[in-house]
Short mmCIF file of C-alpha atoms and ligand atoms in Angstrom, two decimals:
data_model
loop_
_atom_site.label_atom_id
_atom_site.label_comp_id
_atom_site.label_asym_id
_atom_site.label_seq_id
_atom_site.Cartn_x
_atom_site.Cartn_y
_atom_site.Cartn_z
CA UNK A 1 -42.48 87.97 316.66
CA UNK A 2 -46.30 87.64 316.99
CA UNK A 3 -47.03 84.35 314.99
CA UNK A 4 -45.06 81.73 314.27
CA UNK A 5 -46.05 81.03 310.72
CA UNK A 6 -49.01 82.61 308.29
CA UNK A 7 -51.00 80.78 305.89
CA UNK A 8 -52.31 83.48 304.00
CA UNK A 9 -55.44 83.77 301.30
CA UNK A 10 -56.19 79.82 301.29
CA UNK A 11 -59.94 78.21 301.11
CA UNK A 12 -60.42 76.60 304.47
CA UNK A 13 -62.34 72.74 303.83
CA UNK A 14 -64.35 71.94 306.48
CA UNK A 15 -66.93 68.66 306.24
CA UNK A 16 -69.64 71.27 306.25
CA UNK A 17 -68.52 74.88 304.71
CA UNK A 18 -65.62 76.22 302.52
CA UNK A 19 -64.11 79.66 303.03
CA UNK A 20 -61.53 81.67 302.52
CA UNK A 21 -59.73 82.79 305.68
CA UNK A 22 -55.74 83.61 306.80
CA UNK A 23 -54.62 81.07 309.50
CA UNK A 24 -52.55 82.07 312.34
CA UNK A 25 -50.27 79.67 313.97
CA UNK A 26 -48.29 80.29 317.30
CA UNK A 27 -46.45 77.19 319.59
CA UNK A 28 -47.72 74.57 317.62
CA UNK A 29 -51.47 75.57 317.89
CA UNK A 30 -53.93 77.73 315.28
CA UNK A 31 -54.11 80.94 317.49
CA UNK A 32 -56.55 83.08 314.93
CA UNK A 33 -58.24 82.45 311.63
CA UNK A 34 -59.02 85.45 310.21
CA UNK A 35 -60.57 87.08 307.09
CA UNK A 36 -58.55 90.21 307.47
CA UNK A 37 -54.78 90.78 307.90
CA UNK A 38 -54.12 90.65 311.46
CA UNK A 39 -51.03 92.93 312.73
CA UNK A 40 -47.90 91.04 313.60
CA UNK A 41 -44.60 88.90 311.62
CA UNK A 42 -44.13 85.64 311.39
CA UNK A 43 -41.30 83.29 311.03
CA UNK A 44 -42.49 81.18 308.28
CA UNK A 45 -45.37 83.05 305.74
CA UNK A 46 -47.50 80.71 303.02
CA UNK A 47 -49.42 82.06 300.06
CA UNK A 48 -52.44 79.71 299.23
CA UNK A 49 -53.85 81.46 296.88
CA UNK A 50 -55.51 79.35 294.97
CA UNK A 51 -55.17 76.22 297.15
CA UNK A 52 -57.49 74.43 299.63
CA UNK A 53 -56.84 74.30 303.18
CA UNK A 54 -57.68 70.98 304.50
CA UNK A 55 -57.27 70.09 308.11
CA UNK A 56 -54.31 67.76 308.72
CA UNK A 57 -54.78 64.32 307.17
CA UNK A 58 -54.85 60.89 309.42
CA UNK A 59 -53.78 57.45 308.60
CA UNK A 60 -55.21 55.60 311.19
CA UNK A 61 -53.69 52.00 309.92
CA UNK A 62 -50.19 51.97 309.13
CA UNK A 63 -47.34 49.36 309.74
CA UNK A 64 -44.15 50.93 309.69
CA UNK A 65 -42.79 47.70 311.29
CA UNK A 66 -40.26 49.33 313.41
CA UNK A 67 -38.93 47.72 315.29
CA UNK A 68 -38.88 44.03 313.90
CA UNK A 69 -39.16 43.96 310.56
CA UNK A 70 -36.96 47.13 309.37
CA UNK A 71 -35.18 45.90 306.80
CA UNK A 72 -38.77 46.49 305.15
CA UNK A 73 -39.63 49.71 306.65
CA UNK A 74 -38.72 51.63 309.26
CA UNK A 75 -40.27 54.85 310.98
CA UNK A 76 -37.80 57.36 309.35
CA UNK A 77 -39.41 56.62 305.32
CA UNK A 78 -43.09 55.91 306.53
CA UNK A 79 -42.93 58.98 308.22
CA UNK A 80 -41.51 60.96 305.18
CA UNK A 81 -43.64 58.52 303.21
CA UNK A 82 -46.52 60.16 305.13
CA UNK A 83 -45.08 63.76 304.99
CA UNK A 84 -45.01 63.28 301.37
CA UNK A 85 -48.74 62.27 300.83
CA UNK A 86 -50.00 64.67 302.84
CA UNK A 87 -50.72 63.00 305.62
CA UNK A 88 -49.90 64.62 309.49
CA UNK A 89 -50.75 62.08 312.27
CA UNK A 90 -50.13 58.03 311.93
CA UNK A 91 -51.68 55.78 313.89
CA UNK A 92 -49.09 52.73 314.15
CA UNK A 93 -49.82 49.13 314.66
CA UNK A 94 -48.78 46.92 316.98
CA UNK A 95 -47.12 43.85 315.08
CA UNK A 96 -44.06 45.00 315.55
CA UNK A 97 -41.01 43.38 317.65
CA UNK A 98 -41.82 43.83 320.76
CA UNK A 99 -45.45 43.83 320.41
CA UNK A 100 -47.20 46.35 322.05
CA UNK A 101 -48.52 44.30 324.80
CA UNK A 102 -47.75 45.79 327.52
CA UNK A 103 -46.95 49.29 329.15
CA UNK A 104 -43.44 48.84 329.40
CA UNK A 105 -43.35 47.90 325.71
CA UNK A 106 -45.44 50.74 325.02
CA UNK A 107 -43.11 52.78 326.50
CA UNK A 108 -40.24 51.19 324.32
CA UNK A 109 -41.98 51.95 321.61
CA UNK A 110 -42.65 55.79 322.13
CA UNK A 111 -39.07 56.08 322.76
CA UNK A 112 -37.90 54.39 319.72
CA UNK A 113 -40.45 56.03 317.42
CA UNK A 114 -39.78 59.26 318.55
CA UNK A 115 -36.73 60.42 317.08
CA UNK A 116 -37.21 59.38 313.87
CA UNK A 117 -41.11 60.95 313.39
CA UNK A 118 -41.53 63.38 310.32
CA UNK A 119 -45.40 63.48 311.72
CA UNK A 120 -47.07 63.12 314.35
CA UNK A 121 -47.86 59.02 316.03
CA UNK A 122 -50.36 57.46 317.92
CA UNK A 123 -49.57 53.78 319.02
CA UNK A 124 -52.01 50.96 318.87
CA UNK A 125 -51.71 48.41 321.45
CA UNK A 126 -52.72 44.36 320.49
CA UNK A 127 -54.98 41.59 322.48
CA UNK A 128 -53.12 38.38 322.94
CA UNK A 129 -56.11 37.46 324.60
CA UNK A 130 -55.41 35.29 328.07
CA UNK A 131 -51.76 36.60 327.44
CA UNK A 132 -52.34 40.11 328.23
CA UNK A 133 -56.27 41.04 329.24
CA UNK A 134 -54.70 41.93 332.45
CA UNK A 135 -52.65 44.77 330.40
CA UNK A 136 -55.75 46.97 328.23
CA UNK A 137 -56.36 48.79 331.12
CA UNK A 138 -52.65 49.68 332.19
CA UNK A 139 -52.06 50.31 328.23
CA UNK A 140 -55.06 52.15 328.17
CA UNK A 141 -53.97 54.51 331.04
CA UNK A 142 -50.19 54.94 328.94
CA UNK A 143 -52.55 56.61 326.15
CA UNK A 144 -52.88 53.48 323.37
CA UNK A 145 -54.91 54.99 320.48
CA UNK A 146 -56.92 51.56 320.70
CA UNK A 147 -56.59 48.01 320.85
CA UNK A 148 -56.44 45.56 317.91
CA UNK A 149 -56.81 41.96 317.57
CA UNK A 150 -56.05 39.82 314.58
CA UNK A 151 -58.60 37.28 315.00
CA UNK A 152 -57.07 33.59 314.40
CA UNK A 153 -53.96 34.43 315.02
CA UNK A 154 -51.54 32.11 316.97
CA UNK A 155 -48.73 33.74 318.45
CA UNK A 156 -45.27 32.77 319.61
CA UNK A 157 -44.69 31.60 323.28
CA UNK A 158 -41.33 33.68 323.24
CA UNK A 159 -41.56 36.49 321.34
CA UNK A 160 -45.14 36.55 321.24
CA UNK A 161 -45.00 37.29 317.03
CA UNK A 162 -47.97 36.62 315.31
CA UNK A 163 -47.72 33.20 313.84
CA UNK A 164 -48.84 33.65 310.35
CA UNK A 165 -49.25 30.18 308.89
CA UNK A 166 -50.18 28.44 312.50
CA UNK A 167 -50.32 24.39 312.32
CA UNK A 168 -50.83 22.58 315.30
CA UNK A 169 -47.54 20.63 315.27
CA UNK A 170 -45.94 23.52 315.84
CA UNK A 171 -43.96 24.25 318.87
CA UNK A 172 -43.48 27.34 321.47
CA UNK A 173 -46.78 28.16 319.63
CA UNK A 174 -49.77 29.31 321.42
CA UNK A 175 -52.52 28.36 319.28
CA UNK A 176 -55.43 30.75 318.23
CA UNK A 177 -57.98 32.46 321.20
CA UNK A 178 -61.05 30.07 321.10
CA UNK A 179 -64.36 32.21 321.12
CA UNK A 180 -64.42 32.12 324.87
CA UNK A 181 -61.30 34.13 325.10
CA UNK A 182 -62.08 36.02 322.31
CA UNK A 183 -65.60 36.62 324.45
CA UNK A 184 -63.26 37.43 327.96
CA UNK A 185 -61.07 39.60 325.48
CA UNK A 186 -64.47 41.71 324.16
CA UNK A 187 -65.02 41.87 328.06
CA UNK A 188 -62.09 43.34 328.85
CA UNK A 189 -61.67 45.54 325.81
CA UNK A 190 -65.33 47.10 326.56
CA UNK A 191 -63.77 48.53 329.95
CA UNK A 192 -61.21 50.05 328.68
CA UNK A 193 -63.51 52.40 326.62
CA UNK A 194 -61.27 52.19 323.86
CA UNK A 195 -62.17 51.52 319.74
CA UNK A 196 -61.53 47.48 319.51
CA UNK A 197 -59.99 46.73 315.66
CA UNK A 198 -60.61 43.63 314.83
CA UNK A 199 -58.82 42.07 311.79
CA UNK A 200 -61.64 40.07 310.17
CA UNK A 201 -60.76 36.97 308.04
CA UNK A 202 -61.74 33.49 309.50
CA UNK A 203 -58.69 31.11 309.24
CA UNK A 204 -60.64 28.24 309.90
CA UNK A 205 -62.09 28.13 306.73
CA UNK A 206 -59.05 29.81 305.17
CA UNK A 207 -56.94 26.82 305.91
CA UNK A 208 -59.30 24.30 305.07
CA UNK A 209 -60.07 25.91 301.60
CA UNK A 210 -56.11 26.49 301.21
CA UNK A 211 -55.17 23.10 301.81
CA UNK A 212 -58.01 22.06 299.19
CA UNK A 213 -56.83 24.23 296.22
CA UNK A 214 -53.63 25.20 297.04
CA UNK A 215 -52.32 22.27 294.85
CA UNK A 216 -54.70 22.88 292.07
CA UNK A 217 -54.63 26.37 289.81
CA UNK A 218 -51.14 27.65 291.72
CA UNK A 219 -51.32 31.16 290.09
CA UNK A 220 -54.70 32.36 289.56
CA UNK A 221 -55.80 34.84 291.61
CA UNK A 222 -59.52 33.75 291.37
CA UNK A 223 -58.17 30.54 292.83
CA UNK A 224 -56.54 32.35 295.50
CA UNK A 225 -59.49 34.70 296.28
CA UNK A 226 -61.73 31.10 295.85
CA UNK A 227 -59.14 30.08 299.27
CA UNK A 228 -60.20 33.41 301.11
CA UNK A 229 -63.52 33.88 300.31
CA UNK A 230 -65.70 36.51 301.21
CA UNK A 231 -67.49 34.23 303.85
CA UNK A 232 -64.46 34.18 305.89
CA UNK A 233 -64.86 38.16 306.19
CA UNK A 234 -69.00 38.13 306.83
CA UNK A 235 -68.63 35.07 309.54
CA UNK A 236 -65.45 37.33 311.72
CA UNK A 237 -67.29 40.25 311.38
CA UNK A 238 -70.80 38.21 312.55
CA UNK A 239 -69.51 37.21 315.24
CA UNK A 240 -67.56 40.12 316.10
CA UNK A 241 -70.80 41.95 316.07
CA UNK A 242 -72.65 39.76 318.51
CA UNK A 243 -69.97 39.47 320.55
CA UNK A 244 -69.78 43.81 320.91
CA UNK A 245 -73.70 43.56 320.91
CA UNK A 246 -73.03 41.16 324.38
CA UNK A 247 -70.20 43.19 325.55
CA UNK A 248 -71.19 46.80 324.45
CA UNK A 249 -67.29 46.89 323.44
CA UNK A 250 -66.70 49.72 320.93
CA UNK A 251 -65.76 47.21 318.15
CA UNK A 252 -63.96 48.73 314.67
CA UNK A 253 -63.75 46.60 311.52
CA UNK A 254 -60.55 47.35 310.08
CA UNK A 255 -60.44 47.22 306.01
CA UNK A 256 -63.64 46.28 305.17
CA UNK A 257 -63.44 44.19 302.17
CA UNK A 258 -66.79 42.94 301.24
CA UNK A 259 -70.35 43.55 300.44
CA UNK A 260 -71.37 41.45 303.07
CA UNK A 261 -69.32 43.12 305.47
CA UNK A 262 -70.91 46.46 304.64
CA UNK A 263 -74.19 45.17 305.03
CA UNK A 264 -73.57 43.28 308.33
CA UNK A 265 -72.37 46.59 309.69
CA UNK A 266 -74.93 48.76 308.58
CA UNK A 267 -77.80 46.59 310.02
CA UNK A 268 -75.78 46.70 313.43
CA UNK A 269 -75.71 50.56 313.38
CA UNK A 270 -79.14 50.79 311.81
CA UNK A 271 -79.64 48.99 315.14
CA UNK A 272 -78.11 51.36 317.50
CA UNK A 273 -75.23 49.53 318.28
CA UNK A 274 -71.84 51.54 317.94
CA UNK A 275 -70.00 49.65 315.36
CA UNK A 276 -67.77 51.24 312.92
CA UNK A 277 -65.55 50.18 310.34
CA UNK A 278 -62.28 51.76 307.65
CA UNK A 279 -61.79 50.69 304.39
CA UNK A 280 -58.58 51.41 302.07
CA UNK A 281 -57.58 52.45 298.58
CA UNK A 282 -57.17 49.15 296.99
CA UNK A 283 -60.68 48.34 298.03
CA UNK A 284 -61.92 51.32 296.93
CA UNK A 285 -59.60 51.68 293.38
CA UNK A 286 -58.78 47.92 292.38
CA UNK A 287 -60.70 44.39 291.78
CA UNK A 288 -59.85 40.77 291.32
CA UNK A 289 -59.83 41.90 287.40
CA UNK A 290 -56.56 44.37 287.62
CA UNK A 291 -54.65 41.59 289.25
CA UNK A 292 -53.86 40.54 285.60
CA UNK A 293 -52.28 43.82 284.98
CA UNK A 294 -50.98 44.63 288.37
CA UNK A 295 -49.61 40.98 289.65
CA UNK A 296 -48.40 39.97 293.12
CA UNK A 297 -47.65 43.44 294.73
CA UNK A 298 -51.75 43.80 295.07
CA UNK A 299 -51.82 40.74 297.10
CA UNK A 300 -53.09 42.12 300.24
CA UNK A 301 -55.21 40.02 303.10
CA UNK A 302 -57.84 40.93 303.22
CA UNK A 303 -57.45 40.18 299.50
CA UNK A 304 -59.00 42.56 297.33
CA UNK A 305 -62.23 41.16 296.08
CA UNK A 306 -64.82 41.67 292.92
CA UNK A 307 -66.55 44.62 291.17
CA UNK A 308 -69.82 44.27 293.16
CA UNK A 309 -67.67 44.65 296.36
CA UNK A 310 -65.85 47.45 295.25
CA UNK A 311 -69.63 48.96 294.36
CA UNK A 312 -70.99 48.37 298.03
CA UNK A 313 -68.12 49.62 299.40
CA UNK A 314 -68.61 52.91 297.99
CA UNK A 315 -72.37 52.66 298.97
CA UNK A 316 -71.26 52.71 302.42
CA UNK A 317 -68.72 55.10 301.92
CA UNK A 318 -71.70 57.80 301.15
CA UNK A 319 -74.34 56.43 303.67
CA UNK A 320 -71.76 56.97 306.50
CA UNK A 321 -71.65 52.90 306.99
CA UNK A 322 -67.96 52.99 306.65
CA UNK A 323 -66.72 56.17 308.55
CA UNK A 324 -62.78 56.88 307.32
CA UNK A 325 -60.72 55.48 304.78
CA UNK A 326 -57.11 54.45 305.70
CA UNK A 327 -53.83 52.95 303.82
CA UNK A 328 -53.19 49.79 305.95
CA UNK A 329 -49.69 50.78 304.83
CA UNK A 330 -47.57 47.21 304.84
CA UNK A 331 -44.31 46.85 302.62
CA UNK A 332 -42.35 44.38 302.06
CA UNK A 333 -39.02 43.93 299.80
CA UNK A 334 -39.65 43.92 296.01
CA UNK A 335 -37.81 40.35 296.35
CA UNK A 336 -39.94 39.10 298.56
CA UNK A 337 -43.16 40.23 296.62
CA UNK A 338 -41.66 38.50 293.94
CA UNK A 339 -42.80 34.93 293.81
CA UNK A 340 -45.37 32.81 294.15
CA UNK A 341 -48.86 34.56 294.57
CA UNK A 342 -49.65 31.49 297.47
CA UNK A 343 -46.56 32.09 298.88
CA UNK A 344 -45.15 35.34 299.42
CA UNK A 345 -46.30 37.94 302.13
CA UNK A 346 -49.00 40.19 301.79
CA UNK A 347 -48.96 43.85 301.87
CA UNK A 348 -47.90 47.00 300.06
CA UNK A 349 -47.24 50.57 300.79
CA UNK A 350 -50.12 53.17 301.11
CA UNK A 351 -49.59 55.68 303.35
CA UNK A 352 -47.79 58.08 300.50
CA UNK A 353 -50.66 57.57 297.70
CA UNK A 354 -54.16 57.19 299.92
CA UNK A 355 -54.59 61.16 299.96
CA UNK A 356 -53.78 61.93 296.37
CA UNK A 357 -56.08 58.96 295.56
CA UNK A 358 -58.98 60.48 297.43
CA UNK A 359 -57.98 63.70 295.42
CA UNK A 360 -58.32 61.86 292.43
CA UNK A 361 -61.70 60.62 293.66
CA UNK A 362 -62.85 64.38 294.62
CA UNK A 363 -61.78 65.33 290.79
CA UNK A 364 -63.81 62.37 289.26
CA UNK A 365 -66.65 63.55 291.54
CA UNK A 366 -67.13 60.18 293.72
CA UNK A 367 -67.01 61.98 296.40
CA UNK A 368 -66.66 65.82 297.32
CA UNK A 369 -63.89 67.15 298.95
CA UNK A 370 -66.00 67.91 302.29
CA UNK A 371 -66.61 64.47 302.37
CA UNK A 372 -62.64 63.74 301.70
CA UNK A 373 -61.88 65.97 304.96
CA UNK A 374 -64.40 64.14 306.80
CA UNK A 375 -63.30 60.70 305.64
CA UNK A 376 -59.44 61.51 306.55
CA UNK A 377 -59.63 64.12 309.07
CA UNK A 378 -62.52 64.57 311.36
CA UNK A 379 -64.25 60.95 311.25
CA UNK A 380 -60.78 59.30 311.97
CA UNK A 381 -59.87 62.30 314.85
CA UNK A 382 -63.33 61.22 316.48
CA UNK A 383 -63.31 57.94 316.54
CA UNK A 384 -60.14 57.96 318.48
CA UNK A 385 -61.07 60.61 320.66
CA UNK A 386 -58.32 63.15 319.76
CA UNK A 387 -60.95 65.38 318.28
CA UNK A 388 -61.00 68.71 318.52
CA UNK A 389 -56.81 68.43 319.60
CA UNK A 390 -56.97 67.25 315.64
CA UNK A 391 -59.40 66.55 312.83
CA UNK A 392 -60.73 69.92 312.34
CA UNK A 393 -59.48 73.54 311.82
CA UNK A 394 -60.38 75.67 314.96
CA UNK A 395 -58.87 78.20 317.28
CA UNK A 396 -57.12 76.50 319.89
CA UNK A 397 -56.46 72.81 317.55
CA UNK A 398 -52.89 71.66 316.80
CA UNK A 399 -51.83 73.49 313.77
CA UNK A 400 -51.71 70.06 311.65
CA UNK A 401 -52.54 71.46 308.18
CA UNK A 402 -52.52 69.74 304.74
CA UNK A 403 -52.83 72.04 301.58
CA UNK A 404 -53.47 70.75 298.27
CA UNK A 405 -53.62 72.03 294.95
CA UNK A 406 -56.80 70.45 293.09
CA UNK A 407 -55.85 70.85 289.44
CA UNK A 408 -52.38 69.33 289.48
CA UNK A 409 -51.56 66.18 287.72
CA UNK A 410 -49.09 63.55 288.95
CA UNK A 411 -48.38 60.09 287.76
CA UNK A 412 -48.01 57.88 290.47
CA UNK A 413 -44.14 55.87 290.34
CA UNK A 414 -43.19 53.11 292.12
CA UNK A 415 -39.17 54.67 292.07
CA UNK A 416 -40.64 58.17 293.99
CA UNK A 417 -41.73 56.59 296.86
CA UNK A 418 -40.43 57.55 300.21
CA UNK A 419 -40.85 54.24 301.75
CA UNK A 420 -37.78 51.56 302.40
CA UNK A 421 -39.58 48.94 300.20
CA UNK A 422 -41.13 50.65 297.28
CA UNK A 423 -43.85 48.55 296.39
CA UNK A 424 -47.24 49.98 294.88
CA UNK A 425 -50.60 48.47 292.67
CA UNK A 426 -50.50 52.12 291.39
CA UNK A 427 -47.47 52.66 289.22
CA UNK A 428 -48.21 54.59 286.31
CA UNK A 429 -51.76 56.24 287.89
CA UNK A 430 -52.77 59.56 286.70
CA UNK A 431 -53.74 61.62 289.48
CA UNK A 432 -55.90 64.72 289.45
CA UNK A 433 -55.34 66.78 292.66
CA UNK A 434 -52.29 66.48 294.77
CA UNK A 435 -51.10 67.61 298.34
CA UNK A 436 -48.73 70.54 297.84
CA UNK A 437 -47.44 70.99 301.30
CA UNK A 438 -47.93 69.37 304.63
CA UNK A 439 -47.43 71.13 307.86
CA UNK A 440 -46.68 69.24 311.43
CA UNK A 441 -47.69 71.10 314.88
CA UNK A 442 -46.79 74.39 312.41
CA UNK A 443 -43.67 73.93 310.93
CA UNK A 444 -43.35 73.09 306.85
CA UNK A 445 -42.12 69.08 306.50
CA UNK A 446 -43.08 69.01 303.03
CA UNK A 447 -43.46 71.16 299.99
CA UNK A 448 -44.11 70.35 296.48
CA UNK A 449 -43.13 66.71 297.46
CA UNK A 450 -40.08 67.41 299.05
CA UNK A 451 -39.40 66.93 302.50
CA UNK A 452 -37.41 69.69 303.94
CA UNK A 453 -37.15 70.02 307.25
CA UNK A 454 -36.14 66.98 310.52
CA UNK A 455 -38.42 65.00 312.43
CA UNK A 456 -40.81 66.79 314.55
CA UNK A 457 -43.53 64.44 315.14
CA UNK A 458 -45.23 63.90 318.84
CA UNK A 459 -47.04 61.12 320.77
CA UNK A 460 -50.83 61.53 320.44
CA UNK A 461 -52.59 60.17 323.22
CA UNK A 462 -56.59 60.02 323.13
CA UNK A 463 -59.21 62.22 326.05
O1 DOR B 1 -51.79 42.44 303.90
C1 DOR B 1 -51.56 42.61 305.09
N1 DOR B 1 -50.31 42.84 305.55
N2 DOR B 1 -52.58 42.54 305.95
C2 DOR B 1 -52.38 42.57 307.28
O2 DOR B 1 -53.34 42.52 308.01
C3 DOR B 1 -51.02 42.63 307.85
C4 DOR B 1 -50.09 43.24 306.89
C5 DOR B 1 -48.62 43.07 307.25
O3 DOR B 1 -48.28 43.41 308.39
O4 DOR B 1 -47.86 42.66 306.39
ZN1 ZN B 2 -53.02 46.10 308.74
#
């Protein structure tokens, strides 16, 4: 047989042109794209009439938390989770237990995640600072998609698990990096060449503020967001900036949640300093004001913030500020988001709904669909230097392929998720445009929301 699958009469979606063209797939990789028939069978044939052609979709922030935490998740559902939303390559973060602090737990890692991968994976390694500098450039050499620090973090001696709510009576507790390390860190970061995510929330002034109203209005979310204000974004991301200015490390602020975030970054690229940044659906589709519908399960950190964020956000989706949107994927059980908004963990599933979102953004005309394949397909496949291998649509590219179907309507449900933990902001959405079938290295995972066929997902490594 000539070709192992056809995707016949589909408009190709490029971030510059649309056309319609047949694709050709053989041994994983597009091998012709064609406006006429080309000779030769195929294993698998799709129509597309009618359908766009996108190149396959990344999630570049997703925490399956597997191993660790997999009574929450685990690598089998995000995967399908992914499958099901479209989405071909994850990038996975590092949180998990072990951390992925060194090679050998890198290796681990690729080993467990393997088997159970319905798309393809890229692995994020962490910075534990003093801890493991000596590591980014071993990591680096294993083929980490990039390196991300969560900025005020303490972290256990032992385990070295990310202390969450760090005091300083604790014990077998390393407390947070001071800004020297963090500076040594940005040091060693910059030589690995690598993109350098830095979650951006300062907990110094989050635990001050949350021991002063924590007492006070227990279950308003203005209170809340009053505890984790939109200075402790702007001062991380500050000095974050200087410090990649000093260091020329190639620093990425993950889910940009503020105005002043947006504006902090654009001056630094306006610049000509390589700083980039991600932001997610519930920044994008949500404000402090739907947390009175919605409840807990939107409690996310950063925390989603007010209208004028939301608006500023957007502005730097369209002036290239902010250069891919992600899902920052996090569940936890439906118990365990049920409680007390101070209290309980923070984090929701994503990676299943962030593509039909964008749809739904293409169909209310915020944005085009070009600008959807560049937001979750080319922009995230460059900035972690697996582009052309993915990100685009091109003779000789892995044949990761997302077709969707622009006119169809879905309502969103919290009960048809995919994930372990089904836990959503967007139960009950009405969506306008929907990914109709997902395809992995060639082969068919998903179709019309099913998935039907094992995992077949492989390590991606970065040039
Ligand atoms: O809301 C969040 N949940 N934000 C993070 O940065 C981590 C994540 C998690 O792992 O639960
Ligand atoms: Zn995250």
């Amino acid at each position: 047989m000539r070709w192992d699958h056809i995707i016949r009469n589909g408009e190709i979606v490029t971030p510059s042109a649309t056309y319609t063209a047949n694709i050709y797939i053989k041994d994983g990789k597009i091998a012709a794209i064609n406006e006429e028939e080309l000779n030769g069978d195929a294993k698998e044939i799709t129509d597309a009439s009618g359908l766009h052609i996108l190149p396959g979709l990344i999630d570049t922030h997703v925490h399956s938390r597997d191993g660790g935490a997999t009574y929450k998740e685990d690598f089998y559902h995000s995967t399908q989770a992914a499958a099901a939303g479209g989405i071909t390559t994850i990038f996975e973060m590092p949180n998990t237990n072990p951390t992925i602090n060194t090679v050998e737990n890198f290796k681990k890692q690729v080993n467990n995640l393997q088997s159970k991968a319905h798309v393809n994976f890229g692995i994020w390694g962490i910075c534990l600072g003093d801890l493991n500098n000596k590591d980014l450039l071993p990591l680096t050499e294993a083929g980490v998609i990039g390196f991300k620090y969560f900025w005020g973090y303490a972290v256990n001696k032992n385990t070295f698990q990310l202390v969450y709510n760090y005091s300083e009576d604790m014990v077998d507790v390393i407390a947070p990096c001071d800004d020297g390390q963090v500076f040594e860190m940005f040091e060693e970061v910059a030589k690995t060449g690598r993109s350098f995510g830095i979650h951006a929330e300062n907990s110094d002034l989050i635990n001050h503020l949350t021991k002063q109203l924590e007492q006070k209005d227990a279950d308003d979310y203005n209170a809340f967001l009053a505890s984790r204000p939109n200075l402790a974004e702007e001062l991380t991301i500050q000095t974050g900036i200087a410090m990649a200015k000093q260091t020329g490390a190639r620093l990425h602020i993950l889910h940009v949640s503020t105005a002043e975030g947006v504006k902090l970054i654009r001056e630094a690229q306006q610049e000509g300093y390589p700083i980039t940044a991600e932001t997610c659906p519930h920044y994008l589709f949500l404000t402090n004001e739907d947390y009175r519908e919605i409840g807990p399960v939107m409690k996310v950190y950063p925390l989603v913030k007010f209208k004028k964020d939301q608006e500023a956000i957007w502005e730097g989706i369209n002036d290239g500020t902010i250069s891919f949107v992600c899902s920052d994927h996090a569940p936890h059980t439906s118990e365990e988001k049920d409680g007390d908004l101070w209290t309980i963990p923070a984090g929701m599933c994503g990676v299943e709904t962030l593509a039909p979102l964008m749809l739904n953004a293409v169909s209310e005309g915020k944005i085009t669909l070009q600008q959807l394949v560049a937001l979750l397909s080319e922009n995230p496949a460059k900035q972690f230097d697996v582009y052309p291998q993915k990100g685009t649509i091109q003779v000789g590219s892995d044949a990761d392929i997302t077709i969707v179907n622009l006119n169809k309507r879905h309502v969103i449900k919290t009960e048809d998720l995919h994930s372990k933990s089904k836990i959503t902001a967007y139960d009950g959405f009405e969506i306008t445009g929907m990914p109709v079938q997902t395809i992995v290295n060639g082969t068919t995972v998903m179709k019309n929301g099913d998935i039907i066929f094992k995992p077949l997902g492989e390590l991606v490594t970065p040039k």
